Amino acid sequence: PLTNWAASELEFKEDHQSNEVERMARKEHELWCREMRAAGWRYGASRSQELKANPDLVPWEQLPEAEIEKNENFIRRLPKILAGAGFQIERKNMIS
């Protein structure tokens, strides 16, 4: 739950060493692909609701740059989106 009133201002790291935005966008894309495939969707050259085909059902490395940027922009907006819904992101110390 939201306890930090500045939570919407959180910015993820985007440096060369620890690009949180790219890592999170990549994970979000992988999750989306799994969910879409589980729902019967497959790769298709063009998007078709009727055929359950989507050109973005590819590994992250094969996504067009515009789609990568769209995913990364979503991650950048996530703190504000969650704060608007009464939640916040908390960083945990991760051991690599």
C-alpha positions in Angstrom: 0.0 0.0 0.0 1.0 3.6 -0.6 2.8 5.0 2.5 5.4 7.2 0.7 3.7 10.2 -0.8 6.7 10.7 -3.1 6.4 7.1 -4.5 5.1 8.3 -7.8 8.4 10.1 -8.4 10.5 7.0 -8.2 12.9 6.6 -11.1 14.4 3.3 -12.1 18.1 3.1 -12.9 19.0 3.2 -16.6 22.8 3.2 -16.4 24.9 0.7 -18.4 25.7 -1.4 -15.3 22.2 -1.7 -13.8 19.5 -0.9 -16.3 16.4 -1.6 -14.3 14.1 -0.3 -17.0 15.4 -2.7 -19.6 15.5 -5.6 -17.3 12.0 -5.0 -16.1 10.6 -4.4 -19.6 12.2 -7.6 -20.8 10.7 -9.6 -17.9 7.3 -8.0 -18.5 7.5 -8.9 -22.2 8.4 -12.5 -21.4 5.5 -12.7 -19.0 3.1 -11.3 -21.6 4.4 -13.8 -24.2 3.7 -16.7 -21.8 0.2 -15.5 -21.0 -0.6 -14.9 -24.7 0.6 -18.4 -25.7 -1.3 -20.0 -22.8 -4.4 -18.2 -24.2 -3.8 -19.8 -27.6 -2.1 -16.9 -29.3 0.9 -17.5 -31.7 3.3 -15.5 -33.8 1.8 -13.9 -37.0 3.2 -11.4 -39.4 0.3 -9.1 -38.6 -2.0 -8.9 -35.6 -5.3 -10.8 -35.9 -7.8 -11.2 -33.1 -9.7 -13.7 -35.2 -6.6 -15.9 -35.8 -5.0 -15.1 -32.4 -1.8 -14.0 -34.1 0.5 -11.2 -33.0 3.8 -10.1 -34.5 5.2 -9.2 -31.1 5.2 -12.8 -29.9 8.9 -13.1 -30.4 12.0 -13.0 -28.0 12.9 -9.6 -26.7 15.9 -9.4 -29.0 13.7 -9.7 -32.0 11.2 -7.0 -31.0 11.2 -3.9 -33.2 12.8 -0.9 -31.6 9.4 0.9 -31.3 8.0 -2.0 -29.3 11.0 -2.1 -27.0 10.6 1.6 -26.4 6.9 1.2 -25.7 7.6 -1.5 -23.1 10.4 0.6 -21.5 8.1 3.7 -21.4 5.5 1.6 -19.6 8.0 0.6 -16.9 9.1 4.3 -16.5 5.5 5.2 -15.9 4.8 2.3 -13.5 5.5 4.2 -10.2 3.0 6.9 -11.1 0.4 4.3 -12.3 0.7 2.3 -9.1 0.7 5.4 -6.9 -2.6 6.4 -8.6 -4.0 3.1 -7.6 -2.8 3.4 -4.0 0.3 1.3 -4.2 4.0 1.9 -4.3 7.2 0.1 -5.4 9.7 -0.8 -2.8 13.3 -1.6 -3.6 14.7 -4.7 -1.8 18.4 -5.4 -1.5 19.0 -8.2 -3.9 21.9 -10.6 -3.7 23.3 -11.5 -7.1 
